[in-house]
Amino acid sequence: MGFEKDMEKLEKIAGFLGGEVVLYRKDVWGDLLAYDVIVALMPSGIVVRGMCGLLRSKWEDPAVVVVDKGMRYAVPVLGGHHGGNEVAMRLEGLGMRAVITTAMEYEDGLSVGVGYRKGVSAEEIISAIERAFSEIGESLDEIRVISTWEGKKRDGVMERVADHFKRPLMYLGSEEINSVEVQSDSKAKALGLNSVSEACALYFSRERKLVLPKRVYGGVTVAIAR
């Protein structure tokens, strides 16, 4: 969402995220409640004043990410753990910097990247992650974030995995995944991806260091990074 004068930038953001452009008008705010995530290219004050009287709860409200006019920063101001942080991080693919203020993202911990074949169950993925952590001798409590390729959104399996571990789930697009350099070969190249599990783990890690390179557990691949 933004002003007509910024249409080129709005279309760039919408195209990158697979969304649609909504032009700002004074009475637009009620219409925006139908969306899961709002990316607003405008001053944060306008967004705060517009949304404050419409908010219900963090479980119902859309996530809101504010982008500055220079498209340098993406700041989740609502719903960080309900899509806002994920979208802000994805916008780094357009050269922005995600400004994350929720506590989880600043805690120490490990980033878990997951890939899996069609038909694999949530229970199989959970078991694979547990085996991976047993292999490196780390507690499952050290998981900070779990991520995978956005093509897996449709089956809903990873949502159940994230719910089991009670950790944030992030999806990465092809551009974000391919922006990460990995050493190992991957069958995901058939999908135009250099990697899935290792790239996802590294993308959301702090030190960009693999603690566990890709491991295969049946139809699941798991990589862990710090």
PDB file of C-alpha atoms in Angstrom:
ATOM      1  CA  MET A   1       0.000   0.000   0.000  1.00  0.00           C
ATOM      2  CA  GLY A   2       1.155   3.493  -0.733  1.00  0.00           C
ATOM      3  CA  PHE A   3       0.700   6.640  -2.773  1.00  0.00           C
ATOM      4  CA  GLU A   4       0.124   6.781  -6.516  1.00  0.00           C
ATOM      5  CA  LYS A   5       3.333   8.789  -7.007  1.00  0.00           C
ATOM      6  CA  ASP A   6       5.252   5.739  -5.743  1.00  0.00           C
ATOM      7  CA  MET A   7       3.513   3.290  -8.076  1.00  0.00           C
ATOM      8  CA  GLU A   8       6.742   1.986  -9.607  1.00  0.00           C
ATOM      9  CA  LYS A   9       8.109   1.061  -6.176  1.00  0.00           C
ATOM     10  CA  LEU A  10       4.781  -0.385  -5.070  1.00  0.00           C
ATOM     11  CA  GLU A  11       4.595  -2.594  -8.154  1.00  0.00           C
ATOM     12  CA  LYS A  12       8.153  -3.771  -7.560  1.00  0.00           C
ATOM     13  CA  ILE A  13       7.352  -4.806  -3.985  1.00  0.00           C
ATOM     14  CA  ALA A  14       4.029  -6.407  -4.934  1.00  0.00           C
ATOM     15  CA  GLY A  15       5.610  -8.322  -7.798  1.00  0.00           C
ATOM     16  CA  PHE A  16       8.422  -9.596  -5.596  1.00  0.00           C
ATOM     17  CA  LEU A  17       6.063 -10.790  -2.853  1.00  0.00           C
ATOM     18  CA  GLY A  18       3.280 -11.996  -5.140  1.00  0.00           C
ATOM     19  CA  GLY A  19       0.829  -9.452  -3.724  1.00  0.00           C
ATOM     20  CA  GLU A  20      -1.296  -6.632  -5.087  1.00  0.00           C
ATOM     21  CA  VAL A  21      -1.049  -2.849  -4.983  1.00  0.00           C
ATOM     22  CA  VAL A  22      -3.579  -0.930  -2.884  1.00  0.00           C
ATOM     23  CA  LEU A  23      -3.443   2.850  -3.210  1.00  0.00           C
ATOM     24  CA  TYR A  24      -3.750   4.929  -0.065  1.00  0.00           C
ATOM     25  CA  ARG A  25      -6.923   6.844   0.691  1.00  0.00           C
ATOM     26  CA  LYS A  26      -8.224   8.121   4.013  1.00  0.00           C
ATOM     27  CA  ASP A  27     -10.834   5.380   4.389  1.00  0.00           C
ATOM     28  CA  VAL A  28      -8.635   2.494   3.196  1.00  0.00           C
ATOM     29  CA  TRP A  29      -7.871   1.047   6.625  1.00  0.00           C
ATOM     30  CA  GLY A  30     -11.018  -1.002   7.133  1.00  0.00           C
ATOM     31  CA  ASP A  31     -10.509  -2.695   3.759  1.00  0.00           C
ATOM     32  CA  LEU A  32      -7.001  -3.746   4.736  1.00  0.00           C
ATOM     33  CA  LEU A  33      -8.247  -5.982   7.556  1.00  0.00           C
ATOM     34  CA  ALA A  34      -9.077  -8.598   4.917  1.00  0.00           C
ATOM     35  CA  TYR A  35      -5.363  -9.105   4.195  1.00  0.00           C
ATOM     36  CA  ASP A  36      -2.934 -11.308   6.123  1.00  0.00           C
ATOM     37  CA  VAL A  37       0.031  -8.964   5.646  1.00  0.00           C
ATOM     38  CA  ILE A  38       0.189  -5.269   4.726  1.00  0.00           C
ATOM     39  CA  VAL A  39       3.378  -3.696   3.387  1.00  0.00           C
ATOM     40  CA  ALA A  40       3.041   0.079   3.670  1.00  0.00           C
ATOM     41  CA  LEU A  41       5.415   2.330   1.722  1.00  0.00           C
ATOM     42  CA  MET A  42       4.857   5.455   3.799  1.00  0.00           C
ATOM     43  CA  PRO A  43       5.754   7.077   7.133  1.00  0.00           C
ATOM     44  CA  SER A  44       5.011   4.831  10.101  1.00  0.00           C
ATOM     45  CA  GLY A  45       2.986   7.587  11.784  1.00  0.00           C
ATOM     46  CA  ILE A  46       0.330   7.426   9.063  1.00  0.00           C
ATOM     47  CA  VAL A  47       0.072   3.674   9.502  1.00  0.00           C
ATOM     48  CA  VAL A  48      -0.134   3.794  13.301  1.00  0.00           C
ATOM     49  CA  ARG A  49      -2.829   6.472  13.312  1.00  0.00           C
ATOM     50  CA  GLY A  50      -4.809   4.680  10.630  1.00  0.00           C
ATOM     51  CA  MET A  51      -4.707   1.234  12.215  1.00  0.00           C
ATOM     52  CA  CYS A  52      -4.913   1.998  15.946  1.00  0.00           C
ATOM     53  CA  GLY A  53      -8.704   2.210  16.158  1.00  0.00           C
ATOM     54  CA  LEU A  54      -9.233  -1.026  14.205  1.00  0.00           C
ATOM     55  CA  LEU A  55      -6.984  -3.448  16.048  1.00  0.00           C
ATOM     56  CA  ARG A  56      -8.577  -6.451  17.774  1.00  0.00           C
ATOM     57  CA  SER A  57      -5.893  -8.940  18.834  1.00  0.00           C
ATOM     58  CA  LYS A  58      -2.555 -10.243  17.598  1.00  0.00           C
ATOM     59  CA  TRP A  59      -4.301 -13.447  16.531  1.00  0.00           C
ATOM     60  CA  GLU A  60      -6.766 -11.618  14.258  1.00  0.00           C
ATOM     61  CA  ASP A  61      -5.011  -8.469  13.052  1.00  0.00           C
ATOM     62  CA  PRO A  62      -2.984  -8.438   9.832  1.00  0.00           C
ATOM     63  CA  ALA A  63       0.775  -8.191  10.117  1.00  0.00           C
ATOM     64  CA  VAL A  64       2.016  -4.741   9.087  1.00  0.00           C
ATOM     65  CA  VAL A  65       5.450  -3.953   7.646  1.00  0.00           C
ATOM     66  CA  VAL A  66       6.447  -0.327   7.039  1.00  0.00           C
ATOM     67  CA  VAL A  67       8.942   0.455   4.266  1.00  0.00           C
ATOM     68  CA  ASP A  68      10.659   3.834   4.053  1.00  0.00           C
ATOM     69  CA  LYS A  69      10.500   5.951   0.898  1.00  0.00           C
ATOM     70  CA  GLY A  70      14.066   5.065  -0.059  1.00  0.00           C
ATOM     71  CA  MET A  71      13.254   1.343   0.223  1.00  0.00           C
ATOM     72  CA  ARG A  72      16.193   0.886   2.586  1.00  0.00           C
ATOM     73  CA  TYR A  73      14.395  -0.540   5.616  1.00  0.00           C
ATOM     74  CA  ALA A  74      11.498  -2.935   6.226  1.00  0.00           C
ATOM     75  CA  VAL A  75      10.113  -2.612   9.753  1.00  0.00           C
ATOM     76  CA  PRO A  76       7.412  -4.963  11.112  1.00  0.00           C
ATOM     77  CA  VAL A  77       5.223  -2.821  13.378  1.00  0.00           C
ATOM     78  CA  LEU A  78       2.456  -5.390  13.947  1.00  0.00           C
ATOM     79  CA  GLY A  79       2.324  -9.172  13.832  1.00  0.00           C
ATOM     80  CA  GLY A  80       6.052  -9.844  13.793  1.00  0.00           C
ATOM     81  CA  HIS A  81       5.534 -13.511  14.637  1.00  0.00           C
ATOM     82  CA  HIS A  82       2.445 -13.759  12.432  1.00  0.00           C
ATOM     83  CA  GLY A  83       4.029 -13.000   9.070  1.00  0.00           C
ATOM     84  CA  GLY A  84       5.551  -9.553   9.563  1.00  0.00           C
ATOM     85  CA  ASN A  85       9.091 -10.684  10.342  1.00  0.00           C
ATOM     86  CA  GLU A  86       9.020 -13.221   7.525  1.00  0.00           C
ATOM     87  CA  VAL A  87       7.977 -10.609   4.966  1.00  0.00           C
ATOM     88  CA  ALA A  88      10.516  -8.078   6.246  1.00  0.00           C
ATOM     89  CA  MET A  89      13.267 -10.668   5.904  1.00  0.00           C
ATOM     90  CA  ARG A  90      12.088 -11.593   2.414  1.00  0.00           C
ATOM     91  CA  LEU A  91      12.300  -7.928   1.410  1.00  0.00           C
ATOM     92  CA  GLU A  92      16.029  -8.143   1.987  1.00  0.00           C
ATOM     93  CA  GLY A  93      15.957  -9.747  -1.452  1.00  0.00           C
ATOM     94  CA  LEU A  94      15.151  -6.262  -2.808  1.00  0.00           C
ATOM     95  CA  GLY A  95      18.129  -4.757  -1.028  1.00  0.00           C
ATOM     96  CA  MET A  96      16.274  -3.618   2.091  1.00  0.00           C
ATOM     97  CA  ARG A  97      17.349  -4.243   5.650  1.00  0.00           C
ATOM     98  CA  ALA A  98      14.851  -5.970   7.930  1.00  0.00           C
ATOM     99  CA  VAL A  99      14.587  -4.183  11.277  1.00  0.00           C
ATOM    100  CA  ILE A 100      13.347  -6.887  13.654  1.00  0.00           C
ATOM    101  CA  THR A 101      12.433  -5.864  17.204  1.00  0.00           C
ATOM    102  CA  THR A 102      10.723  -8.990  18.573  1.00  0.00           C
ATOM    103  CA  ALA A 103      12.751 -10.835  21.200  1.00  0.00           C
ATOM    104  CA  MET A 104      12.907 -14.279  19.583  1.00  0.00           C
ATOM    105  CA  GLU A 105      15.071 -13.099  16.694  1.00  0.00           C
ATOM    106  CA  TYR A 106      17.659 -11.646  19.063  1.00  0.00           C
ATOM    107  CA  GLU A 107      18.076 -14.716  21.199  1.00  0.00           C
ATOM    108  CA  ASP A 108      20.988 -17.047  20.679  1.00  0.00           C
ATOM    109  CA  GLY A 109      20.061 -20.283  19.036  1.00  0.00           C
ATOM    110  CA  LEU A 110      20.139 -22.387  15.911  1.00  0.00           C
ATOM    111  CA  SER A 111      18.505 -21.968  12.518  1.00  0.00           C
ATOM    112  CA  VAL A 112      16.975 -25.158  11.092  1.00  0.00           C
ATOM    113  CA  GLY A 113      16.486 -25.572   7.344  1.00  0.00           C
ATOM    114  CA  VAL A 114      14.212 -28.345   6.079  1.00  0.00           C
ATOM    115  CA  GLY A 115      13.537 -29.911   2.700  1.00  0.00           C
ATOM    116  CA  TYR A 116      11.245 -32.848   2.057  1.00  0.00           C
ATOM    117  CA  ARG A 117       9.604 -34.933  -0.650  1.00  0.00           C
ATOM    118  CA  LYS A 118       5.923 -34.715  -1.480  1.00  0.00           C
ATOM    119  CA  GLY A 119       3.821 -36.896   0.791  1.00  0.00           C
ATOM    120  CA  VAL A 120       6.134 -36.711   3.800  1.00  0.00           C
ATOM    121  CA  SER A 121       4.248 -36.235   7.069  1.00  0.00           C
ATOM    122  CA  ALA A 122       4.813 -33.696   9.826  1.00  0.00           C
ATOM    123  CA  GLU A 123       5.729 -36.560  12.148  1.00  0.00           C
ATOM    124  CA  GLU A 124       8.521 -37.682   9.809  1.00  0.00           C
ATOM    125  CA  ILE A 125       9.943 -34.148   9.692  1.00  0.00           C
ATOM    126  CA  ILE A 126       9.732 -33.793  13.475  1.00  0.00           C
ATOM    127  CA  SER A 127      11.577 -37.107  13.865  1.00  0.00           C
ATOM    128  CA  ALA A 128      14.244 -35.997  11.366  1.00  0.00           C
ATOM    129  CA  ILE A 129      14.857 -32.742  13.247  1.00  0.00           C
ATOM    130  CA  GLU A 130      15.090 -34.631  16.535  1.00  0.00           C
ATOM    131  CA  ARG A 131      17.631 -37.026  15.008  1.00  0.00           C
ATOM    132  CA  ALA A 132      19.646 -34.117  13.621  1.00  0.00           C
ATOM    133  CA  PHE A 133      19.862 -32.445  17.023  1.00  0.00           C
ATOM    134  CA  SER A 134      20.801 -35.730  18.652  1.00  0.00           C
ATOM    135  CA  GLU A 135      23.595 -36.065  16.095  1.00  0.00           C
ATOM    136  CA  ILE A 136      25.151 -32.713  17.053  1.00  0.00           C
ATOM    137  CA  GLY A 137      24.463 -33.116  20.763  1.00  0.00           C
ATOM    138  CA  GLU A 138      22.323 -29.986  21.062  1.00  0.00           C
ATOM    139  CA  SER A 139      19.017 -29.485  22.863  1.00  0.00           C
ATOM    140  CA  LEU A 140      15.869 -28.885  20.822  1.00  0.00           C
ATOM    141  CA  ASP A 141      15.375 -25.831  23.029  1.00  0.00           C
ATOM    142  CA  GLU A 142      18.207 -24.236  21.019  1.00  0.00           C
ATOM    143  CA  ILE A 143      15.989 -23.983  17.916  1.00  0.00           C
ATOM    144  CA  ARG A 144      15.456 -20.295  17.113  1.00  0.00           C
ATOM    145  CA  VAL A 145      13.703 -20.551  13.749  1.00  0.00           C
ATOM    146  CA  ILE A 146      12.635 -23.245  11.261  1.00  0.00           C
ATOM    147  CA  SER A 147      12.519 -22.520   7.540  1.00  0.00           C
ATOM    148  CA  THR A 148      11.871 -24.094   4.156  1.00  0.00           C
ATOM    149  CA  TRP A 149      11.086 -23.246   0.529  1.00  0.00           C
ATOM    150  CA  GLU A 150       7.867 -21.309  -0.082  1.00  0.00           C
ATOM    151  CA  GLY A 151       6.686 -24.015  -2.491  1.00  0.00           C
ATOM    152  CA  LYS A 152       5.863 -26.097   0.576  1.00  0.00           C
ATOM    153  CA  LYS A 153       3.246 -23.660   1.854  1.00  0.00           C
ATOM    154  CA  ARG A 154       0.373 -25.432   0.152  1.00  0.00           C
ATOM    155  CA  ASP A 155       0.506 -28.714   2.050  1.00  0.00           C
ATOM    156  CA  GLY A 156       0.449 -27.167   5.533  1.00  0.00           C
ATOM    157  CA  VAL A 157       2.909 -29.750   6.867  1.00  0.00           C
ATOM    158  CA  MET A 158       5.512 -27.281   8.114  1.00  0.00           C
ATOM    159  CA  GLU A 159       2.939 -25.333  10.115  1.00  0.00           C
ATOM    160  CA  ARG A 160       2.344 -28.480  12.169  1.00  0.00           C
ATOM    161  CA  VAL A 161       6.086 -28.956  12.612  1.00  0.00           C
ATOM    162  CA  ALA A 162       6.550 -25.370  13.812  1.00  0.00           C
ATOM    163  CA  ASP A 163       3.582 -25.734  16.163  1.00  0.00           C
ATOM    164  CA  HIS A 164       5.136 -28.878  17.632  1.00  0.00           C
ATOM    165  CA  PHE A 165       8.407 -27.104  18.439  1.00  0.00           C
ATOM    166  CA  LYS A 166       6.658 -23.803  19.243  1.00  0.00           C
ATOM    167  CA  ARG A 167       9.082 -21.858  17.052  1.00  0.00           C
ATOM    168  CA  PRO A 168       8.638 -19.317  14.219  1.00  0.00           C
ATOM    169  CA  LEU A 169       8.307 -20.726  10.705  1.00  0.00           C
ATOM    170  CA  MET A 170       9.805 -18.833   7.765  1.00  0.00           C
ATOM    171  CA  TYR A 171       9.344 -19.481   4.041  1.00  0.00           C
ATOM    172  CA  LEU A 172      11.927 -18.435   1.471  1.00  0.00           C
ATOM    173  CA  GLY A 173      11.361 -17.690  -2.203  1.00  0.00           C
ATOM    174  CA  SER A 174      13.615 -18.996  -4.962  1.00  0.00           C
ATOM    175  CA  GLU A 175      15.560 -15.725  -5.219  1.00  0.00           C
ATOM    176  CA  GLU A 176      16.362 -15.667  -1.518  1.00  0.00           C
ATOM    177  CA  ILE A 177      17.407 -19.324  -1.527  1.00  0.00           C
ATOM    178  CA  ASN A 178      19.638 -18.916  -4.568  1.00  0.00           C
ATOM    179  CA  SER A 179      21.297 -15.860  -3.023  1.00  0.00           C
ATOM    180  CA  VAL A 180      22.966 -18.169  -0.474  1.00  0.00           C
ATOM    181  CA  GLU A 181      26.181 -19.928  -1.484  1.00  0.00           C
ATOM    182  CA  VAL A 182      26.236 -23.625  -0.599  1.00  0.00           C
ATOM    183  CA  GLN A 183      28.833 -26.305  -1.258  1.00  0.00           C
ATOM    184  CA  SER A 184      26.788 -29.506  -1.434  1.00  0.00           C
ATOM    185  CA  ASP A 185      24.814 -30.697  -4.443  1.00  0.00           C
ATOM    186  CA  SER A 186      21.045 -30.834  -4.175  1.00  0.00           C
ATOM    187  CA  LYS A 187      18.237 -32.579  -6.017  1.00  0.00           C
ATOM    188  CA  ALA A 188      16.382 -29.272  -5.644  1.00  0.00           C
ATOM    189  CA  LYS A 189      18.259 -28.078  -8.737  1.00  0.00           C
ATOM    190  CA  ALA A 190      15.463 -29.732 -10.709  1.00  0.00           C
ATOM    191  CA  LEU A 191      13.220 -27.012  -9.227  1.00  0.00           C
ATOM    192  CA  GLY A 192      15.689 -24.255 -10.072  1.00  0.00           C
ATOM    193  CA  LEU A 193      17.038 -24.125  -6.510  1.00  0.00           C
ATOM    194  CA  ASN A 194      20.697 -24.443  -5.543  1.00  0.00           C
ATOM    195  CA  SER A 195      19.700 -25.949  -2.216  1.00  0.00           C
ATOM    196  CA  VAL A 196      16.830 -26.031   0.259  1.00  0.00           C
ATOM    197  CA  SER A 197      17.815 -27.169   3.741  1.00  0.00           C
ATOM    198  CA  GLU A 198      21.340 -25.686   3.831  1.00  0.00           C
ATOM    199  CA  ALA A 199      20.381 -22.420   2.125  1.00  0.00           C
ATOM    200  CA  CYS A 200      17.387 -21.929   4.422  1.00  0.00           C
ATOM    201  CA  ALA A 201      19.409 -22.707   7.546  1.00  0.00           C
ATOM    202  CA  LEU A 202      22.165 -20.279   6.542  1.00  0.00           C
ATOM    203  CA  TYR A 203      19.795 -17.512   5.432  1.00  0.00           C
ATOM    204  CA  PHE A 204      18.331 -17.082   8.912  1.00  0.00           C
ATOM    205  CA  SER A 205      21.533 -17.778  10.854  1.00  0.00           C
ATOM    206  CA  ARG A 206      23.661 -15.153  12.589  1.00  0.00           C
ATOM    207  CA  GLU A 207      27.172 -16.416  11.947  1.00  0.00           C
ATOM    208  CA  ARG A 208      26.422 -18.046   8.552  1.00  0.00           C
ATOM    209  CA  LYS A 209      28.092 -21.193   9.852  1.00  0.00           C
ATOM    210  CA  LEU A 210      26.744 -24.708   9.327  1.00  0.00           C
ATOM    211  CA  VAL A 211      26.713 -26.707  12.543  1.00  0.00           C
ATOM    212  CA  LEU A 212      25.250 -29.669  10.670  1.00  0.00           C
ATOM    213  CA  PRO A 213      25.523 -29.802   6.864  1.00  0.00           C
ATOM    214  CA  LYS A 214      22.595 -31.365   5.043  1.00  0.00           C
ATOM    215  CA  ARG A 215      21.600 -34.759   6.390  1.00  0.00           C
ATOM    216  CA  VAL A 216      19.089 -37.072   4.731  1.00  0.00           C
ATOM    217  CA  TYR A 217      16.572 -38.886   6.914  1.00  0.00           C
ATOM    218  CA  GLY A 218      14.288 -40.859   4.615  1.00  0.00           C
ATOM    219  CA  GLY A 219      12.353 -38.301   2.595  1.00  0.00           C
ATOM    220  CA  VAL A 220      13.547 -35.371   4.714  1.00  0.00           C
ATOM    221  CA  THR A 221      16.711 -33.257   4.580  1.00  0.00           C
ATOM    222  CA  VAL A 222      17.779 -31.191   7.585  1.00  0.00           C
ATOM    223  CA  ALA A 223      20.594 -28.649   7.963  1.00  0.00           C
ATOM    224  CA  ILE A 224      21.422 -26.601  11.052  1.00  0.00           C
ATOM    225  CA  ALA A 225      23.312 -23.301  11.174  1.00  0.00           C
ATOM    226  CA  ARG A 226      24.427 -20.872  13.857  1.00  0.00           C
TER     227      ARG A 226
END
